[in-house]
Coordinates of C-alpha atoms in Angstrom, one line a residue:
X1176 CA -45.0 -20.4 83.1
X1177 CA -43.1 -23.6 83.1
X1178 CA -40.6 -23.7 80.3
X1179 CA -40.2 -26.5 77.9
X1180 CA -37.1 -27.9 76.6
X1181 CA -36.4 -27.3 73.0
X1182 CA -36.7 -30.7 71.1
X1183 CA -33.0 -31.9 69.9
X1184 CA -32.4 -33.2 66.1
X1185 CA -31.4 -36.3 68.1
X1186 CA -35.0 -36.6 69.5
X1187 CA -35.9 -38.1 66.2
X1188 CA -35.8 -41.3 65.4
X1189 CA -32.8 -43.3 64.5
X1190 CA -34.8 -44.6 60.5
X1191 CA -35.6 -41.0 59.9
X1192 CA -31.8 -39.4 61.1
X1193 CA -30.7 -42.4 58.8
X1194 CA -32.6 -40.8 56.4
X1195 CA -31.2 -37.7 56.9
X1196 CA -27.9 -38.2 56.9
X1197 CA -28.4 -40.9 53.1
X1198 CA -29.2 -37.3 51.5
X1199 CA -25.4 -36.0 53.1
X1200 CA -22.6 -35.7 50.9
X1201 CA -20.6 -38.4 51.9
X1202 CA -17.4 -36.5 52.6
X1203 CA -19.1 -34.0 54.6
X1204 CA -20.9 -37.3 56.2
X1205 CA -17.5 -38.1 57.6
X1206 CA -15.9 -34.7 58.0
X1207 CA -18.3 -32.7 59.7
X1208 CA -20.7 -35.0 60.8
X1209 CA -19.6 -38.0 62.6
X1210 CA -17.5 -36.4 65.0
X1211 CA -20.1 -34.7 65.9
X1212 CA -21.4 -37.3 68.8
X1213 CA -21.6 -40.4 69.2
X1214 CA -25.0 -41.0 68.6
X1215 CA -23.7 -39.6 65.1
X1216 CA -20.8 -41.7 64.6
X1217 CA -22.9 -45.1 65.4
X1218 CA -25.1 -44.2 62.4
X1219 CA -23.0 -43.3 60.2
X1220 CA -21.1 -46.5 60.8
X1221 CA -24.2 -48.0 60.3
X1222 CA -24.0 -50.7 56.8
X1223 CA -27.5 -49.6 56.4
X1224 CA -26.8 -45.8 55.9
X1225 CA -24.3 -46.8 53.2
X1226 CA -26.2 -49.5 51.3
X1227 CA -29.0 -47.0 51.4
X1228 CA -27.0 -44.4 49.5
X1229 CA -25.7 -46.6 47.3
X1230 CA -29.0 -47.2 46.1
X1231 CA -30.1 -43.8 46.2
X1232 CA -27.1 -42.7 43.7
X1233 CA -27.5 -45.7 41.3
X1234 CA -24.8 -47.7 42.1
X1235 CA -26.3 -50.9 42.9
X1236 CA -30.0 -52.0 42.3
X1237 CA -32.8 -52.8 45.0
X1238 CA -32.4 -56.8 44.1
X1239 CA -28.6 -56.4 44.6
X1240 CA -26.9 -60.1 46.1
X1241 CA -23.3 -60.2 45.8
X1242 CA -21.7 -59.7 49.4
X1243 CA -19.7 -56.5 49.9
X1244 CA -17.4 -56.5 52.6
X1245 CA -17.2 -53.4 53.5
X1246 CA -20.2 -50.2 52.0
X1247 CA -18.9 -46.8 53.5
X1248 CA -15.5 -48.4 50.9
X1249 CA -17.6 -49.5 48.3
X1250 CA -19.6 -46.4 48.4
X1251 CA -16.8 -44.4 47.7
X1252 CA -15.3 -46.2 45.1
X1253 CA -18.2 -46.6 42.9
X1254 CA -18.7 -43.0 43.2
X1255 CA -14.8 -42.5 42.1
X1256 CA -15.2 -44.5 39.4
X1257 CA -13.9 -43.5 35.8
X1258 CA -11.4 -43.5 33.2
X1259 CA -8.3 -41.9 34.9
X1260 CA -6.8 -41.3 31.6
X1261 CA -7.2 -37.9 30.0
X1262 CA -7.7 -37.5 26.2
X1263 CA -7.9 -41.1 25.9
X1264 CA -9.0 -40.7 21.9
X1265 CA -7.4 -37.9 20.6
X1266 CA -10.0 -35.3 20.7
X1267 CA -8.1 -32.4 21.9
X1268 CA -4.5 -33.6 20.1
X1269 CA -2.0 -34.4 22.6
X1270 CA -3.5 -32.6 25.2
X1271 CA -2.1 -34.3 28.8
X1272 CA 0.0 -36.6 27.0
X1273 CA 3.9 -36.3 27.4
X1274 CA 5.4 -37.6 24.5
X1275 CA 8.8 -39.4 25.6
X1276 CA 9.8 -40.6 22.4
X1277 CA 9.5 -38.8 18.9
X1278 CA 11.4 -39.9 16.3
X1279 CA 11.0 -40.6 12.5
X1280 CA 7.8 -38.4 11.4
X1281 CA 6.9 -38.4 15.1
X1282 CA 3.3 -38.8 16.3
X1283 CA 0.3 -37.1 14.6
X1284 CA -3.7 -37.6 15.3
X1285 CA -5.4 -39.2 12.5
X1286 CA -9.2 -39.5 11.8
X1287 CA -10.2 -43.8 12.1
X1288 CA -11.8 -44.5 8.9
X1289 CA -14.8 -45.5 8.4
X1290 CA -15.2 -48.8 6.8
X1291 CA -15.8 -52.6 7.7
X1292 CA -12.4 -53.3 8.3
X1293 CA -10.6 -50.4 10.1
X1294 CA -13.8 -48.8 11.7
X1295 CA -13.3 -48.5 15.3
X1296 CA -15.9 -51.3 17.4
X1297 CA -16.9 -48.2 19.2
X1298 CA -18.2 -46.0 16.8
X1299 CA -18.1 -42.7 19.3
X1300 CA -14.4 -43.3 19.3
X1301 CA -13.2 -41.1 15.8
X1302 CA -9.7 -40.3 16.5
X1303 CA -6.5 -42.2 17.4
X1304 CA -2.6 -41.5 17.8
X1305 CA -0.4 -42.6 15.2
X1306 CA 3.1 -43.8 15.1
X1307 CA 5.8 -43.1 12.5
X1308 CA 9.1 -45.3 11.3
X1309 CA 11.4 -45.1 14.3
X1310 CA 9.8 -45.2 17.7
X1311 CA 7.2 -43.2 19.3
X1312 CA 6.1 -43.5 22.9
X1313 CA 3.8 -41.0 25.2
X1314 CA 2.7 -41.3 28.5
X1315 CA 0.4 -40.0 31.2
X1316 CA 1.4 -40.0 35.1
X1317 CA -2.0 -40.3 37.1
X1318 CA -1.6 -38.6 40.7
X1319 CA -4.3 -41.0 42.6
X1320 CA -4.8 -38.3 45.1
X1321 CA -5.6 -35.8 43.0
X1322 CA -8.1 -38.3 41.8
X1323 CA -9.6 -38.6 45.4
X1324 CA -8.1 -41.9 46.2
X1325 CA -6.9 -40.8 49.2
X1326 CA -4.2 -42.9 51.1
X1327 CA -6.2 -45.2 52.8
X1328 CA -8.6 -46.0 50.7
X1329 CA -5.6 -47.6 48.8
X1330 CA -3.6 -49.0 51.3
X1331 CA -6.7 -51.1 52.9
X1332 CA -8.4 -52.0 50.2
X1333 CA -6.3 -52.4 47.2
X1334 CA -9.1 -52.6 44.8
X1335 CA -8.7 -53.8 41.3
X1336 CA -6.7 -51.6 39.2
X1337 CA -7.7 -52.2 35.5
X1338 CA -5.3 -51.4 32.6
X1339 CA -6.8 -51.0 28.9
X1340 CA -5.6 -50.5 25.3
X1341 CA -6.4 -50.5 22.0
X1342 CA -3.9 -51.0 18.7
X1343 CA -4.3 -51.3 15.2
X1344 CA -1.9 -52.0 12.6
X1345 CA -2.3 -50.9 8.8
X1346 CA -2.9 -53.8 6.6
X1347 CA 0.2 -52.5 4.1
X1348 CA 2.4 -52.0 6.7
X1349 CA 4.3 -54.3 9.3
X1350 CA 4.4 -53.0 12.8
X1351 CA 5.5 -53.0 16.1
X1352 CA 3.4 -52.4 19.4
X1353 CA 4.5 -52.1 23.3
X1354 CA 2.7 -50.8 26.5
X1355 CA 4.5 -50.2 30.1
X1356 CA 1.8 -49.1 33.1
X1357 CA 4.0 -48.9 36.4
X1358 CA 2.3 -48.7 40.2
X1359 CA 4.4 -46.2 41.9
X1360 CA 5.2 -45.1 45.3
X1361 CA 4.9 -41.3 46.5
X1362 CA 8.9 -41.4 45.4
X1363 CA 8.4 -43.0 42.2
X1364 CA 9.8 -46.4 43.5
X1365 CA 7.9 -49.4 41.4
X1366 CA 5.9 -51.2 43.2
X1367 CA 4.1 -53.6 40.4
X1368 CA 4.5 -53.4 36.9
X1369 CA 2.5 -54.9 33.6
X1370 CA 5.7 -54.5 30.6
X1371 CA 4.5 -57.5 27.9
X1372 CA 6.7 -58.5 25.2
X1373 CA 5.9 -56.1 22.0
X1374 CA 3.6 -57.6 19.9
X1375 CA 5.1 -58.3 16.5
X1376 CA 2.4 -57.3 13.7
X1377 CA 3.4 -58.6 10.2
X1378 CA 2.6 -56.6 6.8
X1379 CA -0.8 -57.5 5.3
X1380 CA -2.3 -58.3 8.3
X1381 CA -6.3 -57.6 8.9
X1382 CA -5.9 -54.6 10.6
X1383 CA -8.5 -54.8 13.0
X1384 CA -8.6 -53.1 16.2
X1385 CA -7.2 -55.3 18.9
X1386 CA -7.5 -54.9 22.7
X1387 CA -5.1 -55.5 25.5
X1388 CA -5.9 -55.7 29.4
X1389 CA -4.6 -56.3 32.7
X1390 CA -5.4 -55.7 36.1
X1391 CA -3.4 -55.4 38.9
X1392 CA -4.9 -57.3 42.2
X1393 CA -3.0 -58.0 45.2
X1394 CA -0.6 -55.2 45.3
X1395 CA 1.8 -54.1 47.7
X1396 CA 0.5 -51.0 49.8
X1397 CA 1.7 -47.1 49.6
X1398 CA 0.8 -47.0 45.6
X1399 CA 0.6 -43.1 44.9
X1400 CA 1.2 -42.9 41.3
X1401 CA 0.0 -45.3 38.3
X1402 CA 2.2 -44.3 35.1
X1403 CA 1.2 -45.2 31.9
X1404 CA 3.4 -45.3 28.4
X1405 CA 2.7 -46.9 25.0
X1406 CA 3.4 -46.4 21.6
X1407 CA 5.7 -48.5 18.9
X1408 CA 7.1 -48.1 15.1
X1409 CA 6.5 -49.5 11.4
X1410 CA 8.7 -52.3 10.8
X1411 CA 9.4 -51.0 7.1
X1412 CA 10.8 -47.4 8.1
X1413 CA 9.0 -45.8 5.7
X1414 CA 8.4 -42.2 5.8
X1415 CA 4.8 -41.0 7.2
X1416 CA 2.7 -42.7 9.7
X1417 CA 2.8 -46.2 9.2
X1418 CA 3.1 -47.7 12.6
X1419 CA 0.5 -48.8 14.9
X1420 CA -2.3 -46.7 15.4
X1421 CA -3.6 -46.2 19.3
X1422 CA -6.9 -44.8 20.9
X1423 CA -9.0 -45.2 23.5
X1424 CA -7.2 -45.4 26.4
X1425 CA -8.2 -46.4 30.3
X1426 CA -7.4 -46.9 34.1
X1427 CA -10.3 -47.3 35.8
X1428 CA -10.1 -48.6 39.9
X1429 CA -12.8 -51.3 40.4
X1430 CA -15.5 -50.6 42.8
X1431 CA -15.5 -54.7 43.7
X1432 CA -14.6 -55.0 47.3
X1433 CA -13.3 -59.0 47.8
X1434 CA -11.8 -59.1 51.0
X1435 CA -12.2 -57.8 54.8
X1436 CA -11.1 -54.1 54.8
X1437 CA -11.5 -53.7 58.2
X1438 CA -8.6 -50.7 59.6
X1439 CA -5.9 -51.7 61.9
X1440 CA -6.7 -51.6 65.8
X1441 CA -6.2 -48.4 67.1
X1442 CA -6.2 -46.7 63.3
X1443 CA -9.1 -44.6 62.4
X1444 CA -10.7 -45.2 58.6
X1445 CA -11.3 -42.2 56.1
X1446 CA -8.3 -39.7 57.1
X1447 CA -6.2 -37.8 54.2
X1448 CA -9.7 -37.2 52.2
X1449 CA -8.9 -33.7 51.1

């Protein structure tokens, strides 16, 4: 009897292997499958596969219009996408926070009250840091790696780094307010840095909740390390917590792809993903 040749996964069409490989973890997409052959690789290279697991996982809608430059990066950074700062509002005390300075009555958590003035304009945010009469200042260090921004990833596409905060000073109570958020190199060189003047907050003030932003675009390559410090002090010295009041917290790395991140000839994409 004549023997027949067992039928190959790679017999299959190229839609439904396309389909195959959208239901793939991504990592192990790239990892173990692409160098698998080259009939492999091509497909998985394929903008289709990419788009279509986008779509699959939520991130963009079927209507979706705005030009991406370059899916397999976009993929990934949607998918990464989140505050990088731990214990942003206070629920677990200082928890992941390094206080560098701790002076007067030092920090201390504090419920936000709830009123129409002082109540926070998120209402699942219920805690916040608070500072005393001489100055206090914590930080986080966020390791981008550990993150699962691998090297690449933020060397050719320097997406958006967005920097948020929120302040609030006590309406009796003058105050002082200062943030520092450093991109750093793997040996803590700075490579871009948002320090704004202090903001001056006078006594009797509205005490409202107030919100400060950056982002960082355009940055110079080899960032490892984003460090982020705030914090202040009453400007009446007075003993207790009287300073400004911070909470909610947040680093997030945009998923927004705006220019070609095609790799350098010769250099392959998606190394260092562990």
């Amino acid at each position: 009897m004549e023997n027949k040749a067992m039928a190959s996964i790679n017999d299959l069409p190229e839609n439904v292997l396309l389909e195959l490989f959208s239901l793939v973890p991504a990592r192990e997409l790239l990892r173990h499958c692409r160098p698998v052959c080259s009939l492999w690789r091509d497909l998985i290279d394929l903008i289709t596969l990419w788009k279509q697991k986008c779509r699959r996982e939520g991130f963009i809608s079927k209507n979706w219009k705005q030009p991406v430059a370059d899916w397999k990066f976009f993929y990934f950074l949607c998918s990464l996408r989140r505050n990088l700062i731990q214990n942003p509002c206070a629920q677990e005390g200082f928890t992941c926070w390094i206080t560098d300075e701790d002076e007067g009555d030092r920090w201390k958590v504090e419920d936000i009250l709830i009123d129409r003035v002082t109540q926070f304009p998120d209402p699942q945010v219920k805690k916040c840091f608070v500072t005393s009469y001489r100055t206090c200042l914590k930080s986080q260090l966020v390791d981008l790696k550990a993150n699962g921004y691998w090297k690449e990833l933020m060397d050719t596409v320097r997406p958006d780094i967005m920097i948020k905060d929120w302040f609030a000073a006590r309406n009796d109570c003058g105050c002082t307010y200062q943030i520092c958020v450093k991109l750093l190199s793997d040996n803590r060189e700075v490579l871009a840095e948002f320090t704004p003047d202090p903001v001056y907050i006078e006594q009797w003030n509205d005490a409202e909740w107030r919100e400060v932003s950056y982002t960082f675009s355009n940055y110079p390559p080899k960032v490892c390390y984003i460090h982020f410090q705030h914090g202040g002090r009453d400007t009446q010295f007075w003993a207790g917590w009287y300073g400004p009041k911070v909470t909610n917290s947040s680093i997030t790395i945009s998923p927004e792809v705006t220019r070609d991140p095609s790799p350098a000839e010769g250099e392959e994409p998606f190394q260092e993903m562990a």
